[in-house]
mmCIF file of C-alpha atoms in Angstrom:
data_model
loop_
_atom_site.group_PDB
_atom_site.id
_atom_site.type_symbol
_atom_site.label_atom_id
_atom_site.label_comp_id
_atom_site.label_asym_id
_atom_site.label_seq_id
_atom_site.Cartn_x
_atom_site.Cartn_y
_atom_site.Cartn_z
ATOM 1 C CA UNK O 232 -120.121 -68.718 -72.230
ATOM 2 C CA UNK O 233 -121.618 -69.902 -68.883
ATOM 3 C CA UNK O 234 -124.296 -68.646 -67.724
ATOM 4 C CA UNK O 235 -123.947 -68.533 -63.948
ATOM 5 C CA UNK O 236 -121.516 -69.917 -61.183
ATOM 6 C CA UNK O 237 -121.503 -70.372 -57.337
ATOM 7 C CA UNK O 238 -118.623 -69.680 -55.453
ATOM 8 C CA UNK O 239 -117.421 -70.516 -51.502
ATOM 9 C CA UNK O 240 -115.056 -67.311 -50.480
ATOM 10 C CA UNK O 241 -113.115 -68.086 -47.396
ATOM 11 C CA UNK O 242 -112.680 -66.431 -44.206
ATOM 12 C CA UNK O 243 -108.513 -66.193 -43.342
ATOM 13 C CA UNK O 244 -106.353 -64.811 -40.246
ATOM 14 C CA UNK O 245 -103.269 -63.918 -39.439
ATOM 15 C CA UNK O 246 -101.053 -66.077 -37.465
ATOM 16 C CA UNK O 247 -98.100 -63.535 -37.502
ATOM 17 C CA UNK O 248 -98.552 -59.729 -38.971
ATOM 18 C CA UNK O 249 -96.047 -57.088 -38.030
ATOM 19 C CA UNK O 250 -96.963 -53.512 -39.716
ATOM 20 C CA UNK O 251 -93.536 -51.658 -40.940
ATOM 21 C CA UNK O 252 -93.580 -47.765 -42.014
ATOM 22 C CA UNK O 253 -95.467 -46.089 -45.205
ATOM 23 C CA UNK O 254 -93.976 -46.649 -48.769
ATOM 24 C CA UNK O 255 -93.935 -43.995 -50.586
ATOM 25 C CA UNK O 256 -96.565 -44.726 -52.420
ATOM 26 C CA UNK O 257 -98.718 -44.590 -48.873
ATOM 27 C CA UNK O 258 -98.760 -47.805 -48.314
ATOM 28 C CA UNK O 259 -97.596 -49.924 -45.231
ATOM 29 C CA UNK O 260 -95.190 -52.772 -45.592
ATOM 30 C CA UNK O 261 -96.458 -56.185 -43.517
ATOM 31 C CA UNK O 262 -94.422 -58.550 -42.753
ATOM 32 C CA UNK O 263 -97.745 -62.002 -42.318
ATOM 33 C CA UNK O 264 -98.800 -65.295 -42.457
ATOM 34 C CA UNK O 265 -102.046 -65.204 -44.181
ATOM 35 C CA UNK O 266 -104.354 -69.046 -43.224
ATOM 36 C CA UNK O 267 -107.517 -69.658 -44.620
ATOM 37 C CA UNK O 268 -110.413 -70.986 -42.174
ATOM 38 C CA UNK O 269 -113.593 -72.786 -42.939
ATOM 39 C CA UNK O 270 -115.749 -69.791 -42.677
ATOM 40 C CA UNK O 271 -117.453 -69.168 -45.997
ATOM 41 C CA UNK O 272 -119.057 -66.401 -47.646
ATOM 42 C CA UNK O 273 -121.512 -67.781 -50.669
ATOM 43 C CA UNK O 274 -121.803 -66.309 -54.159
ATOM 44 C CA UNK O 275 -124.046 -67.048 -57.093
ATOM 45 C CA UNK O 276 -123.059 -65.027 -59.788
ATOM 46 C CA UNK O 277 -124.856 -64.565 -62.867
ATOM 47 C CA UNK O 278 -124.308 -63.299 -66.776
ATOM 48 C CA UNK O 279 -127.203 -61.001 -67.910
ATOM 49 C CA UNK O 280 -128.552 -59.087 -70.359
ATOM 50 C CA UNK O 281 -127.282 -55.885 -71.159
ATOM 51 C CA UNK O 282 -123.473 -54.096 -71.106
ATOM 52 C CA UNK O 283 -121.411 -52.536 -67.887
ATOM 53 C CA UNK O 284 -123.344 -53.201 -64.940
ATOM 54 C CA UNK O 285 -122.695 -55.216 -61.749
ATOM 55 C CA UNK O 286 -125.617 -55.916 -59.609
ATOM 56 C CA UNK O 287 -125.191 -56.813 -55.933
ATOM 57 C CA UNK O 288 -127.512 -58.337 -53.309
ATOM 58 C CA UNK O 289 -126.483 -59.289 -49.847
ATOM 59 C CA UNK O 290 -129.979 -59.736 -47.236
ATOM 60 C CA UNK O 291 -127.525 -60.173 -44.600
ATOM 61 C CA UNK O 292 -126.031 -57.090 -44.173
ATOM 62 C CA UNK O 293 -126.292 -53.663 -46.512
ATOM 63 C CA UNK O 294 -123.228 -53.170 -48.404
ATOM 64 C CA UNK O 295 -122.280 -49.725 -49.440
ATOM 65 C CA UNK O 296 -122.964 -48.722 -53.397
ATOM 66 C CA UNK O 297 -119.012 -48.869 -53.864
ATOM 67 C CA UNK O 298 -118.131 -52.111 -52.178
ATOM 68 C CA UNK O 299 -115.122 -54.527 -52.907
ATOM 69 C CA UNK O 300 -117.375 -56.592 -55.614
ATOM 70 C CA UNK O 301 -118.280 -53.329 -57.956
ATOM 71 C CA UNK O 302 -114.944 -52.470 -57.482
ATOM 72 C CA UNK O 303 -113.992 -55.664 -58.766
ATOM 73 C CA UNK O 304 -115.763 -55.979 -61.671
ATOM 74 C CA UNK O 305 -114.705 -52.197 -62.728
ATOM 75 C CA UNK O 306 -110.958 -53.163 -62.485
ATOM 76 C CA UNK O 307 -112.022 -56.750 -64.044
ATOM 77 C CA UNK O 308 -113.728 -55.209 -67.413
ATOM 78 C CA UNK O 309 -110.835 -52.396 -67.168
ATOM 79 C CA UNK O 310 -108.039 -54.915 -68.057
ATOM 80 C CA UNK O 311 -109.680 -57.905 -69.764
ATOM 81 C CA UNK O 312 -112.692 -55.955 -72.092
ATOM 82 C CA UNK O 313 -115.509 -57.934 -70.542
ATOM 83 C CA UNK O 314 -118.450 -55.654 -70.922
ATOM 84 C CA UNK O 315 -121.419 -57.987 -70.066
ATOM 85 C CA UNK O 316 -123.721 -57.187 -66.963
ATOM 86 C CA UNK O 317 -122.876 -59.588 -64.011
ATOM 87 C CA UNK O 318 -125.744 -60.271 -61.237
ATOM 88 C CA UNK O 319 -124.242 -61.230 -57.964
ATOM 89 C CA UNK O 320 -126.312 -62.522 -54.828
ATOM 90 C CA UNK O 321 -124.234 -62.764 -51.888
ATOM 91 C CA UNK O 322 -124.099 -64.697 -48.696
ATOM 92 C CA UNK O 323 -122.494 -63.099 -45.924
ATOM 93 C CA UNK O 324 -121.139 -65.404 -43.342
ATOM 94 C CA UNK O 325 -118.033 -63.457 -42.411
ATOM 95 C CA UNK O 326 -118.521 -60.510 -40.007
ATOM 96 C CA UNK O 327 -117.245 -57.276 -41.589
ATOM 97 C CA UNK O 328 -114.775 -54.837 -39.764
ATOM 98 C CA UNK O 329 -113.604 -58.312 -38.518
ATOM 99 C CA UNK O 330 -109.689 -58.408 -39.596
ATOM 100 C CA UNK O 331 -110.945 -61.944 -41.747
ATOM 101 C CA UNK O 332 -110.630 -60.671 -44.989
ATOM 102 C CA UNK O 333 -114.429 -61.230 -46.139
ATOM 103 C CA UNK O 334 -114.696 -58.517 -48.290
ATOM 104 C CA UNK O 335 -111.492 -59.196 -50.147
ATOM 105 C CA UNK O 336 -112.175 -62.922 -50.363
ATOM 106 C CA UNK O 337 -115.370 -62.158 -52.303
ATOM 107 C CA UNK O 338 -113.658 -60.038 -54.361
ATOM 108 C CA UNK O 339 -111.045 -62.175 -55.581
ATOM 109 C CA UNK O 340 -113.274 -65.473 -56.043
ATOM 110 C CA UNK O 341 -115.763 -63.331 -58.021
ATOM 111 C CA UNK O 342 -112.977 -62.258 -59.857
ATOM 112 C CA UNK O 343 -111.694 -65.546 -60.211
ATOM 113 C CA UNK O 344 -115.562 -66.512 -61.621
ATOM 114 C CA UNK O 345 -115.777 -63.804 -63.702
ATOM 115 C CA UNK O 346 -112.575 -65.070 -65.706
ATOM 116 C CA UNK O 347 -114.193 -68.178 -65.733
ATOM 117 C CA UNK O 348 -117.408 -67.074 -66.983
ATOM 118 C CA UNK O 349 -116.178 -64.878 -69.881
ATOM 119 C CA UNK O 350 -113.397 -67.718 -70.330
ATOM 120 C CA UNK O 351 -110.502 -65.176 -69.670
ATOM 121 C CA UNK O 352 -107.205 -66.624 -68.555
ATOM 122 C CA UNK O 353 -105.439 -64.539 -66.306
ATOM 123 C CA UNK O 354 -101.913 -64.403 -66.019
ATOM 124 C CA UNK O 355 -100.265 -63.853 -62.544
ATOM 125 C CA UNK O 356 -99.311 -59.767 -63.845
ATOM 126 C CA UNK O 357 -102.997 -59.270 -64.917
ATOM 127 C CA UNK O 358 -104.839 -60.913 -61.535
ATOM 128 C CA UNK O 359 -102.075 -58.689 -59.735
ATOM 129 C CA UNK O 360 -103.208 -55.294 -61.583
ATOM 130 C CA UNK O 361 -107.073 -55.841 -60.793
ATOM 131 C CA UNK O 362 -106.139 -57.039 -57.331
ATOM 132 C CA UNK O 363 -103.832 -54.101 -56.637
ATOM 133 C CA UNK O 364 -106.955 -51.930 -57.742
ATOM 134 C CA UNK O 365 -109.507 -53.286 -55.235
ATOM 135 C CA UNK O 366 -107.689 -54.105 -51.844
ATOM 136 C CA UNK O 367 -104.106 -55.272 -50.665
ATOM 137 C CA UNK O 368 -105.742 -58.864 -49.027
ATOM 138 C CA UNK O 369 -107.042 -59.927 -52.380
ATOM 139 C CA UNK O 370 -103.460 -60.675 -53.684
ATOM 140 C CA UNK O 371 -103.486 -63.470 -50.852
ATOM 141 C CA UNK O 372 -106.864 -64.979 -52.046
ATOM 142 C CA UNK O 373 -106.227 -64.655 -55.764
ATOM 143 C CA UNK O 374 -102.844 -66.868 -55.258
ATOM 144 C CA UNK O 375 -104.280 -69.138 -52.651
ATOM 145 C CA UNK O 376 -107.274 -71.698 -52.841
ATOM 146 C CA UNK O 377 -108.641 -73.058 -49.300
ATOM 147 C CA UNK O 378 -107.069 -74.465 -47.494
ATOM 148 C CA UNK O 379 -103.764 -72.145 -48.400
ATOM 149 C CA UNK O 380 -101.278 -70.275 -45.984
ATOM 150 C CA UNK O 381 -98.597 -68.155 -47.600
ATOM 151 C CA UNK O 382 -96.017 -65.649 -46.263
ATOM 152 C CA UNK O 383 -97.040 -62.299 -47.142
ATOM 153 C CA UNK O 384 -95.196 -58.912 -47.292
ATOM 154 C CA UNK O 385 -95.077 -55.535 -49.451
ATOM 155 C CA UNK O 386 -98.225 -54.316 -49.018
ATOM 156 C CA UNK O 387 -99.776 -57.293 -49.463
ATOM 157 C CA UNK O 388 -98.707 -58.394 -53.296
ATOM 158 C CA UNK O 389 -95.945 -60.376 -52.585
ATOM 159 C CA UNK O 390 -97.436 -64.045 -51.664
ATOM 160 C CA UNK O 391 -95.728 -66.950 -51.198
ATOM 161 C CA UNK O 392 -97.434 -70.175 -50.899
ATOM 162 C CA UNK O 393 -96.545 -72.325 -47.996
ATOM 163 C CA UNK O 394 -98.082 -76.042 -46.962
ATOM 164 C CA UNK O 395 -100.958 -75.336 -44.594
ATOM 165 C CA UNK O 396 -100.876 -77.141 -41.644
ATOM 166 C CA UNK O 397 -103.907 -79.874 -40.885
ATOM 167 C CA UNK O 398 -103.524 -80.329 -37.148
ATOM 168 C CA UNK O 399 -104.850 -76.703 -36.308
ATOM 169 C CA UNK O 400 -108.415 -76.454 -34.603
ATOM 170 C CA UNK O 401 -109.556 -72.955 -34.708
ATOM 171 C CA UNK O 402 -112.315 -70.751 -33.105
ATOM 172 C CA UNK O 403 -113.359 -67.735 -33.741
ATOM 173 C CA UNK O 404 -115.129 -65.315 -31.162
ATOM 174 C CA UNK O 405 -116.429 -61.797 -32.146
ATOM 175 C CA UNK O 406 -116.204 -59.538 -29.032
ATOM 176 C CA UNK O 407 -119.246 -57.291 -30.473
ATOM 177 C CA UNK O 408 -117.032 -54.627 -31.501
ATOM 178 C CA UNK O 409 -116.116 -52.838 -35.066
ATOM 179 C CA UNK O 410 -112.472 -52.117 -35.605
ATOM 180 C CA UNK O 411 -111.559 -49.361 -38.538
ATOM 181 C CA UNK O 412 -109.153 -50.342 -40.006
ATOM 182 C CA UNK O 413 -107.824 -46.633 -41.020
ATOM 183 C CA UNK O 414 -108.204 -46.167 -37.282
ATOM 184 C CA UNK O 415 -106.140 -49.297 -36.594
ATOM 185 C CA UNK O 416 -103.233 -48.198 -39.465
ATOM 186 C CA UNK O 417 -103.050 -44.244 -37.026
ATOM 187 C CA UNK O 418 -102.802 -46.143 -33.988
ATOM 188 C CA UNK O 419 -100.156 -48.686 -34.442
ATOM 189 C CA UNK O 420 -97.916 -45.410 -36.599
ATOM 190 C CA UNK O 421 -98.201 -43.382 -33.210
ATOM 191 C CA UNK O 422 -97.188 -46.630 -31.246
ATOM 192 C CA UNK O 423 -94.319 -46.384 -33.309
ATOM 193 C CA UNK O 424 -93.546 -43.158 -33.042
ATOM 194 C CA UNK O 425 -93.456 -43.619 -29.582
ATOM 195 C CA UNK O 426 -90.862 -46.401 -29.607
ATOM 196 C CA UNK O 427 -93.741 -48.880 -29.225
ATOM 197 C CA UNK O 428 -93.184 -52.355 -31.778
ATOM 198 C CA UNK O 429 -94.955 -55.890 -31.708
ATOM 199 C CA UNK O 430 -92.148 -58.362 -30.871
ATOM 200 C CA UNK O 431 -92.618 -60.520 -33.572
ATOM 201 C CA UNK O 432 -90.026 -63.162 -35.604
ATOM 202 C CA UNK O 433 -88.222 -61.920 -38.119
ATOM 203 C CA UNK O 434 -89.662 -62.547 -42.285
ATOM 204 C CA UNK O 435 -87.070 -65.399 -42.767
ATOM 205 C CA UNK O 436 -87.980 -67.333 -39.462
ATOM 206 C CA UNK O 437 -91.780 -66.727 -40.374
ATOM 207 C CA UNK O 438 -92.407 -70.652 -41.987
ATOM 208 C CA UNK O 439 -89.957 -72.370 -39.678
ATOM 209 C CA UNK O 440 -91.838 -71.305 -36.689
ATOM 210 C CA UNK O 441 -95.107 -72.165 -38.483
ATOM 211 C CA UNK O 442 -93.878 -75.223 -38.646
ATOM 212 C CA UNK O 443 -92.767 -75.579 -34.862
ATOM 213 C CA UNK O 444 -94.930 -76.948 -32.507
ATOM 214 C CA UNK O 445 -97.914 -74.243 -31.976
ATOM 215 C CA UNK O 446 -97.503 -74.138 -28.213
ATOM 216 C CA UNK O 447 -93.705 -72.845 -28.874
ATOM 217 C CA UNK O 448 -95.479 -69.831 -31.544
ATOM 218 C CA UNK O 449 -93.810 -66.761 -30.948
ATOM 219 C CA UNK O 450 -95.685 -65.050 -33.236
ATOM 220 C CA UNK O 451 -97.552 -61.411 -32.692
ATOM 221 C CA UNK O 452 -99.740 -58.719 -34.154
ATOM 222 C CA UNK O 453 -98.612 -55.425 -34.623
ATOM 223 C CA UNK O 454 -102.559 -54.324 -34.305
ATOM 224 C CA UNK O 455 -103.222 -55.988 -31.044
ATOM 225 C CA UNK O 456 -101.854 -53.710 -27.963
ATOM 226 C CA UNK O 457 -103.155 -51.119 -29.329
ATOM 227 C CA UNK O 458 -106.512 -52.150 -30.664
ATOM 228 C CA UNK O 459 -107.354 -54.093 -27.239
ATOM 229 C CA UNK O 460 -106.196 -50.657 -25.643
ATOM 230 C CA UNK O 461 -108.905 -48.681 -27.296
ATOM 231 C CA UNK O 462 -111.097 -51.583 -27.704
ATOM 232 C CA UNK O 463 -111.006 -53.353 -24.389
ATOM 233 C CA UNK O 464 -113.570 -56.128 -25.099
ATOM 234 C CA UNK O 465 -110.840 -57.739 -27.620
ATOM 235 C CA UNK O 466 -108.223 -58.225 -24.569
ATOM 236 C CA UNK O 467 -110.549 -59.547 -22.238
ATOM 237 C CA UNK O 468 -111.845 -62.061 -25.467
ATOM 238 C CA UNK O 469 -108.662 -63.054 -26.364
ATOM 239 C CA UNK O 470 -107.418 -63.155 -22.165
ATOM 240 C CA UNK O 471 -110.945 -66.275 -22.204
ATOM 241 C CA UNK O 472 -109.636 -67.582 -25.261
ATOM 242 C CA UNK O 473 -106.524 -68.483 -23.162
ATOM 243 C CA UNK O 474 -108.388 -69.275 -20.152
ATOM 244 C CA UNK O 475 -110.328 -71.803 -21.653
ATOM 245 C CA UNK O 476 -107.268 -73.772 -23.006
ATOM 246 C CA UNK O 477 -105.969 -72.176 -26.489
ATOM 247 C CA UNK O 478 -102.450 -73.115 -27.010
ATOM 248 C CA UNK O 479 -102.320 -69.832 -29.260
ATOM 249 C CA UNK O 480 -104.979 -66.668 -29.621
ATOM 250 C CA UNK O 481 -104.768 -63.175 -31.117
ATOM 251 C CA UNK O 482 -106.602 -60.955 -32.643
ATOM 252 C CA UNK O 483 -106.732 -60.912 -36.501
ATOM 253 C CA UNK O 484 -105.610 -58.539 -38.978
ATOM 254 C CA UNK O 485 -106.439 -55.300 -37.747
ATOM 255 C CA UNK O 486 -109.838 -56.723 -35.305
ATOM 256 C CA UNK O 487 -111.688 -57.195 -34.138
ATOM 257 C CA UNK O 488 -112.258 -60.852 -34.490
ATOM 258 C CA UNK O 489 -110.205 -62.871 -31.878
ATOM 259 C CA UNK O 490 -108.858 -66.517 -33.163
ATOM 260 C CA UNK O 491 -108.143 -69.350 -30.622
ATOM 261 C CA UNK O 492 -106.129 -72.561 -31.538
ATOM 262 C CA UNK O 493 -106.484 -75.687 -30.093
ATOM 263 C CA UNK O 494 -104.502 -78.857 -30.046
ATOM 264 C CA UNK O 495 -107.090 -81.339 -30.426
ATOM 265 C CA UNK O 496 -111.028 -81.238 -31.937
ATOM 266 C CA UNK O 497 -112.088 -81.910 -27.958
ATOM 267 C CA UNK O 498 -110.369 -79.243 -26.678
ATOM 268 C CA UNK O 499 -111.889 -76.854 -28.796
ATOM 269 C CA UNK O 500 -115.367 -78.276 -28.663
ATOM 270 C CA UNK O 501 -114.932 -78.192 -24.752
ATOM 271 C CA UNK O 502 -113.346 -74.198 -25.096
ATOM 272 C CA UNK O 503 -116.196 -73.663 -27.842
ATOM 273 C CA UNK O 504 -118.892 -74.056 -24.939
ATOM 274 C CA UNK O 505 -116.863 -72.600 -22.537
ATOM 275 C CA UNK O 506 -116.992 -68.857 -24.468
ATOM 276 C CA UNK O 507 -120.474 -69.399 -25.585
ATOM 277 C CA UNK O 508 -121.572 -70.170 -21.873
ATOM 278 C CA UNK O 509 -119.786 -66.551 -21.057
ATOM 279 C CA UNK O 510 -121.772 -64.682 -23.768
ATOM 280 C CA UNK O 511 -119.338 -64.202 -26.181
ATOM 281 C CA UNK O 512 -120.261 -65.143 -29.738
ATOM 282 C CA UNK O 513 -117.695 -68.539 -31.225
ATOM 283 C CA UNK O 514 -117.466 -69.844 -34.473
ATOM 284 C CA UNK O 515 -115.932 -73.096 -35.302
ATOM 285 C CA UNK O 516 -113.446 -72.652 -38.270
#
């Protein structure tokens, strides 16, 4: 058995996500294109001495006792019988409460260690069970290396893998604001009780417009009107994002991270100065 392994977890967006009603089992039905972006988080994760415990460190940020890797390794031992204790020291890179999927991405490539480690293969029904057990984004991650795209709907656990494109140059700006995402889920159901819906292409036409030319996009985010309503720095980063030459912007997943693309490197090294010289915080990705 190895003793240790170090991991990259990547950042991802969403180019198109469209939030239908509540299953009955309380979850909401997305209709997304899931990309991965070259924003990393690291992890070094270790075997040690001793049975049932999972040891996290993160000196960037202070992650709650129950946090996506604990609950990973709980639903990992759970279904496989690993029972050894697991050190992990994390790097945080991406921002939390972000819509980028950090804390899901970490949990599916330590997961994806873990059964490396304790040389467990995992079959596509057993990475689903653990993954339905920690969050619905870490279906997308446990399917798709970087750089991966896939169409993604149920509530997340129905992926399917599409050719990423390579002419995409993306930036990321943070507008300095934290967007629940239980908040986010309430505000987009009242929108649509109140006849409100993001006018987005339908699940069929999802890889043939990803495949368009970006400037012709007509994709949206369910999340956006009303997140940038309540959260009013995220319209006025994604309305600079525009203004300094995007040929596509949102916001991702449920914010509050803003995404700009660009049609050549230039351009977005130009618009990546641009946004920094206006105080917002940009990120190459």
């Amino acid at each position: 058995m190895l003793a240790e392994m170090r991991v990259s977890a990547p950042a991802k967006i969403n180019l198109n996500l469209k939030v239908l009603p509540k299953r009955a089992d309380g979850f909401h039905v997305i209709e997304s294109i899931f990309q991965t972006v070259r924003l990393f988080d690291d992890l070094l994760i270790c075997i040690e001495d001793g049975k049932n415990t999972c040891t996290v460190e993160c000196h960037d940020m202070e992650l709650p006792k129950q946090n996506t890797l604990s609950a990973a390794y709980k639903a990992f031992c759970l279904h496989t019988g690993f029972d050894r204790s697991v050190r992990v020291r994390l790097t945080k890179r991406i921002p939390s409460g972000g819509g980028l999927g950090g804390g899901s991405s970490d949990a599916a490539y330590f997961i994806k260690a873990l059964s490396q480690l304790a040389n467990v293969r995992l079959s596509s029904e057993l990475s689903n069970k653990i993954a339905g057990e920690v969050g619905s984004d870490v279906f997308f991650f446990l399917c798709c290396a970087h750089p991966g795209c896939a169409l993604v709907t149920g509530r997340g656990e129905i992926v399917k893998p599409i050719k990423p494109r390579q002419d995409m140059h993306i930036l990321l700006v943070f507008p300095g604001v934290h967007s629940s995402t239980g908040e986010a889920y309430s505000l987009v159901d009242k929108a649509a009780s109140e006849g409100e819906f993001a006018d987005c292409p339908s699940f069929e036409e999802l890889e043939t417009v990803y495949n368009g030319p970006i400037v012709d996009w007509t994709f949206a985010n369910s999340f956006t009107p009303v997140i940038a309503r309540r959260y009013p720095e995220i319209g006025a980063a994604i309305a600079e994002v525009r203004k300094a030459g995007a040929v596509f912007s949102d916001m991702s997943g449920s914010g509050s991270a803003v995404f700009g693309i660009f049609a050549s490197a230039g351009e977005a090294d130009i618009a990546f100065h641009a946004l920094i010289s206006k105080g917002l915080k940009c990120v190459a990705a």
